[in-house]
Structure formats: C-alpha cells, structure tokens
Coordinates of C-alpha atoms in Angstrom, one line a residue:
M1 CA 117.0 103.2 121.2
K2 CA 116.9 100.2 123.4
A3 CA 116.7 100.8 127.2
R4 CA 120.1 100.3 128.8
N5 CA 118.6 98.6 131.9
T6 CA 117.1 95.3 130.7
K7 CA 114.6 95.6 133.7
N8 CA 113.3 98.9 132.5
W9 CA 111.6 99.0 129.1
S10 CA 110.3 102.6 129.3
N11 CA 112.2 103.3 126.0
T12 CA 110.7 100.5 123.9
V13 CA 111.7 101.5 120.4
S14 CA 114.9 99.6 119.6
K15 CA 115.5 100.3 116.0
I16 CA 113.8 101.8 112.9
T17 CA 114.6 100.3 109.5
E18 CA 113.2 100.3 106.0
E19 CA 111.2 97.2 107.0
G20 CA 109.5 98.7 110.0
A21 CA 110.0 99.4 113.7
I22 CA 111.6 97.0 116.2
F23 CA 110.3 97.3 119.7
R24 CA 111.1 95.7 123.1
S25 CA 108.1 94.3 124.9
Y26 CA 107.3 96.3 128.0
R27 CA 106.4 93.0 129.7
D28 CA 109.5 90.9 129.2
G29 CA 111.9 92.7 126.8
S30 CA 111.3 90.3 123.9
K31 CA 111.6 91.7 120.4
V32 CA 108.5 92.8 118.5
V33 CA 108.6 93.8 114.8
L34 CA 106.0 96.2 113.6
T35 CA 105.8 96.6 109.8
P36 CA 103.4 98.7 107.7
E37 CA 101.6 95.5 106.7
T38 CA 101.3 94.1 110.3
S39 CA 100.1 97.4 111.5
V40 CA 97.2 97.4 109.0
L41 CA 96.3 93.8 109.8
A42 CA 96.2 94.6 113.5
Q43 CA 93.9 97.6 112.9
K44 CA 91.7 95.4 110.7
A45 CA 91.5 92.7 113.4
Y46 CA 90.1 95.1 116.0
R47 CA 87.8 96.6 113.3
S48 CA 89.0 100.2 113.1
D49 CA 86.7 102.5 111.3
I50 CA 89.6 104.6 110.2
I51 CA 93.0 103.0 109.7
V52 CA 96.2 105.1 110.1
P53 CA 99.3 103.8 108.3
L54 CA 102.6 103.2 110.0
D55 CA 104.7 106.4 110.0
E56 CA 107.7 107.8 111.8
L57 CA 107.3 110.8 114.1
P58 CA 110.6 112.7 114.2
P59 CA 111.3 115.2 117.0
Y60 CA 110.8 118.9 116.6
H61 CA 114.6 119.6 116.7
I62 CA 116.0 117.7 113.8
T63 CA 118.3 118.4 110.9
P64 CA 116.8 119.2 107.5
E65 CA 118.6 116.1 106.1
R66 CA 117.2 113.8 108.8
L67 CA 113.7 115.3 108.4
L68 CA 113.8 114.7 104.6
H69 CA 114.8 111.1 105.2
S70 CA 112.0 110.7 107.7
V71 CA 109.3 112.1 105.3
F72 CA 110.3 109.8 102.5
L73 CA 110.5 106.8 104.8
S74 CA 107.0 107.6 106.0
H75 CA 105.8 107.9 102.4
R76 CA 107.1 104.5 101.5
W77 CA 105.6 103.0 104.6
E78 CA 102.3 104.6 103.9
A79 CA 102.3 103.3 100.3
R80 CA 102.9 99.8 101.7
S81 CA 100.1 100.2 104.2
L82 CA 97.7 101.3 101.5
K83 CA 98.6 98.3 99.4
Q84 CA 97.9 96.0 102.3
H85 CA 94.6 97.8 103.0
L86 CA 93.3 97.5 99.4
L87 CA 93.6 93.8 99.5
D88 CA 90.7 93.6 102.0
L89 CA 88.8 96.8 102.4
R90 CA 86.1 95.5 104.9
E91 CA 84.2 98.8 104.7
Q92 CA 87.1 100.5 106.6
A93 CA 88.7 103.7 105.6
M94 CA 92.4 104.6 105.5
Y95 CA 93.8 108.1 106.0
C96 CA 97.3 109.1 104.9
V97 CA 99.5 111.1 107.2
V98 CA 100.9 114.4 105.9
H99 CA 104.5 114.9 107.2
G100 CA 107.2 117.6 106.8
G101 CA 107.5 119.2 110.3
I102 CA 107.2 122.9 110.1
D103 CA 109.0 123.0 106.7
Q104 CA 106.4 124.3 104.3
D105 CA 108.2 123.0 101.2
L106 CA 108.3 119.5 102.6
R107 CA 104.7 119.7 103.7
Q108 CA 103.8 120.6 100.1
V109 CA 105.9 117.6 98.8
S110 CA 104.1 115.3 101.2
I111 CA 100.7 116.7 100.2
D112 CA 101.5 116.3 96.5
Y113 CA 102.7 112.7 96.8
L114 CA 99.9 111.5 99.1
S115 CA 97.3 113.2 96.9
S116 CA 98.4 110.9 94.1
L117 CA 97.4 107.8 96.0
P118 CA 93.8 106.6 96.7
F119 CA 93.6 107.4 100.4
D120 CA 90.1 108.0 101.9
G121 CA 91.2 111.0 103.9
F122 CA 94.1 113.2 105.1
A123 CA 95.6 113.3 108.6
I124 CA 98.0 116.1 109.5
G125 CA 100.8 114.5 111.6
G126 CA 104.5 114.7 112.3
S127 CA 105.9 117.5 114.3
L128 CA 103.3 120.3 114.5
G129 CA 105.3 123.0 116.0
K130 CA 106.8 124.0 119.4
D131 CA 103.7 125.8 120.6
R132 CA 100.1 126.6 119.6
D133 CA 100.9 129.6 117.6
E134 CA 103.3 127.6 115.4
L135 CA 100.6 124.9 115.1
I136 CA 98.1 127.4 113.8
E137 CA 100.6 128.9 111.4
L138 CA 101.3 125.4 110.0
L139 CA 97.6 124.6 109.7
T140 CA 97.1 128.0 107.9
F141 CA 99.5 126.8 105.3
V142 CA 98.5 123.1 105.1
M143 CA 94.7 123.1 105.2
P144 CA 94.0 125.0 101.9
R145 CA 96.4 122.7 100.1
I146 CA 95.0 119.3 101.0
P147 CA 92.1 117.9 98.8
Q148 CA 88.9 119.6 99.8
D149 CA 86.7 116.7 98.7
K150 CA 88.0 114.3 101.4
P151 CA 87.8 114.4 105.2
N152 CA 90.8 115.5 107.3
H153 CA 92.0 114.9 110.8
L154 CA 94.5 116.6 113.1
L155 CA 96.5 113.9 114.9
G156 CA 97.1 114.2 118.6
I157 CA 95.8 117.7 119.2
A158 CA 92.5 118.3 121.0
D159 CA 92.8 120.9 123.8
L160 CA 89.9 123.2 123.6
E161 CA 91.8 126.4 122.6
S162 CA 93.5 124.6 119.7
I163 CA 90.2 123.1 118.5
E164 CA 88.5 126.5 118.6
R165 CA 91.4 128.0 116.5
A166 CA 91.8 125.1 114.1
V167 CA 88.1 124.5 113.2
P168 CA 87.8 127.8 111.3
L169 CA 90.9 126.7 109.3
G170 CA 88.9 123.7 108.0
V171 CA 90.0 120.9 110.4
D172 CA 87.2 118.2 110.5
T173 CA 88.2 115.9 113.4
F174 CA 90.6 115.7 116.3
D175 CA 92.0 113.1 118.7
S176 CA 93.9 113.5 121.9
C177 CA 94.3 112.0 125.4
Y178 CA 94.1 115.5 126.8
P179 CA 90.7 115.3 128.5
T180 CA 91.5 112.1 130.3
R181 CA 95.1 113.0 131.0
V182 CA 94.2 116.2 132.9
A183 CA 91.5 114.3 134.7
R184 CA 94.1 111.8 136.0
H185 CA 96.1 114.8 137.3
G186 CA 93.1 116.2 139.1
S187 CA 91.8 118.9 136.7
A188 CA 88.3 119.4 135.5
F189 CA 87.0 121.4 132.6
S190 CA 84.6 124.3 133.1
S191 CA 83.2 127.2 131.2
E192 CA 85.5 129.4 133.3
G193 CA 88.6 127.4 132.6
N194 CA 90.3 124.3 134.2
I195 CA 89.5 123.7 137.8
K196 CA 92.4 122.1 139.8
I197 CA 90.3 120.2 142.2
R198 CA 93.3 119.4 144.5
Q199 CA 93.5 123.0 145.6
G200 CA 92.5 123.7 149.2
K201 CA 89.8 126.2 148.3
Y202 CA 87.6 123.3 147.1
K203 CA 87.8 121.4 150.4
S204 CA 84.4 122.8 151.5
D205 CA 82.9 123.7 148.1
H206 CA 79.7 121.7 147.9
R207 CA 78.8 122.8 144.4
P208 CA 79.1 120.5 141.3
I209 CA 82.1 121.0 139.0
E210 CA 79.8 122.9 136.6
E211 CA 76.3 124.2 137.4
G212 CA 73.9 122.8 134.9
C213 CA 76.1 120.0 133.6
G214 CA 74.2 116.8 133.1
C215 CA 77.0 114.3 133.6
S216 CA 76.7 111.7 136.3
T217 CA 79.7 113.2 138.2
C218 CA 78.1 116.7 138.5
Q219 CA 74.7 115.2 139.2
N220 CA 76.0 113.1 142.2
Y221 CA 79.3 114.5 143.5
S222 CA 80.5 117.9 144.9
R223 CA 83.8 119.6 144.3
A224 CA 84.5 119.0 148.0
Y225 CA 84.1 115.2 147.6
L226 CA 86.2 115.1 144.5
H227 CA 88.8 117.2 146.3
H228 CA 88.8 114.5 149.0
L229 CA 89.2 111.7 146.5
V230 CA 92.1 113.4 144.7
K231 CA 93.9 114.2 148.0
A232 CA 93.4 110.6 149.2
F233 CA 94.8 109.3 145.8
E234 CA 91.6 107.3 145.3
P235 CA 91.6 105.9 141.7
V236 CA 87.9 106.6 141.3
A237 CA 88.7 110.3 141.3
A238 CA 90.3 110.0 137.8
T239 CA 87.2 108.1 136.6
L240 CA 84.7 110.7 137.9
L241 CA 86.7 113.6 136.5
T242 CA 87.1 111.8 133.2
V243 CA 83.3 111.4 132.9
H244 CA 82.9 115.1 133.4
N245 CA 85.7 116.2 131.1
L246 CA 84.5 114.0 128.2
T247 CA 80.9 115.3 128.7
H248 CA 82.2 118.9 128.7
M249 CA 84.3 118.3 125.6
N250 CA 81.3 116.8 123.8
Q251 CA 79.1 119.7 124.7
R252 CA 81.7 122.2 123.5
L253 CA 82.1 120.4 120.2
A254 CA 78.3 120.2 119.8
K255 CA 78.2 124.0 120.0
I256 CA 81.1 124.3 117.5
R257 CA 79.2 122.0 115.1
Q258 CA 76.1 124.1 115.5
G259 CA 78.1 127.2 114.9
I260 CA 79.3 125.7 111.6
M261 CA 75.7 124.8 110.6
D262 CA 74.5 128.3 111.5
G263 CA 77.2 129.9 109.4
Q264 CA 78.9 131.5 112.4
I265 CA 82.1 129.6 111.9

C-alpha cells in the first residue's frame, strides 16, 4: 500500500502485480518497479555468491485462498528469475524459496514444483510460524522433504536458540539481522544469556562483556564504559556491541560445526 502522507515513505510497497512489485522511493517518492528479471540483474551486478529470486512474503494471518494465490505467484516469479539467471551464470548460484506458510500441503506443493527446476539450493521462506515452536514444527515437516543432495538455507532466522534447534533438523545456513539489531538496542551476547548493558548494575562493572572473548571490544572496553556509551546515546556503542555479538555468534557456530564433525549433532 502506498503511504497516505506523501512526505512519509515508511510504507514503500505500492502495488504487487504479475509483473513484479511497485515501490515508492524512500528518498523522493518516485515510482520504482522491481521485477524478477531486474532483481536478478541487480544481484549479479553486486556479485552475489547466492542469488535469491523475487518472491512475495505474505503475512501470517492470511486466508487460505490468498495464501494459495501468493504461493503460485512466487512460483511464477521464481521461474522467471531462474530463466534470467541461466542466461549468464557467472559462477553464481541461485536458490529457490519454498513457500506455503504453515500449511503442510502447500509446502509440499511448493517443494514438488521447485524440485522440478534446476535451482542450486533450497531456501525455506514465507511465513515461518507465530513463534519458535511453530517454526520448529514446520522445519520438522519440510527438511526431510527437500532434496538432500543440495544445500539449504533458512531465511531471516538466526537467533541462537532457533539455530541450535534447527541444525539437528538439517538446516545448513542461516541469515538474520538479529545480532546487529540487538546490539543497536544495547544488548550483548554472552554464554549466560543476553546482557542488557543499559541496566544500572553495569555502571561500575569493569569486566569485559565476556571473560576470555578475543574480540576487540572485550579486549579494550569494560561493561561500565559500554554502559556509559549506551546511556549517552553514542553511536559507537552500537558498533562496539556489534563487533562482540558477531564474534560471539561465529564462535557459537564454530562449536556447532565441530559438534557435527564429531557426530554429536
């Protein structure tokens, strides 16, 4: 829907058609048309290793009829995206996106159709449930049914608890803004859970965020100093917390990979 106030472009999607998606520029409100073909060309231009085709992400609360329409629209867009991709491979991969919301029958329809096309891997997308338990229930159904000889990716989910529950189900890779988003809101990862560095109890805490962490934030700055930066709304606070959160995430995933190699997962 187009924003009602022409000076506020927070709602930038104007219209979705068979051709593609029509946006309003967040800068000046001018019309921008994104098609499956132009989406692929853009991702090729900035040399994506893995290209994701244009698809529609419907909301969780949607009628079965509207969900069915959305799944088939995404399928047609994905087929057009693949056709454009195959014209100029450039050593880039393209994953399809499995849709269907929490409807298992539609998920199976999506898997069957997309498996018939020469995609390089499978991404699990669309609405993934109202909470983590529903996500895991959905993955329990989907993961055994996608081709096992191709890599897979879970779109937009990468909080630590979801990763630890999804990996044993066979999910290969994840993506999410979660580590950086919580950093911007003043939270840091630790082995004991998230630390909300804004809280007053850290005002005089001169320990690093995590003892033994090798990131530059923990090596050079205390919880007390980070508390000061967050309370003073210093932009560098988000940077320092992001450095730590990404380091912590990488360390946790390294342990998960080792667990797979050792046969523990």
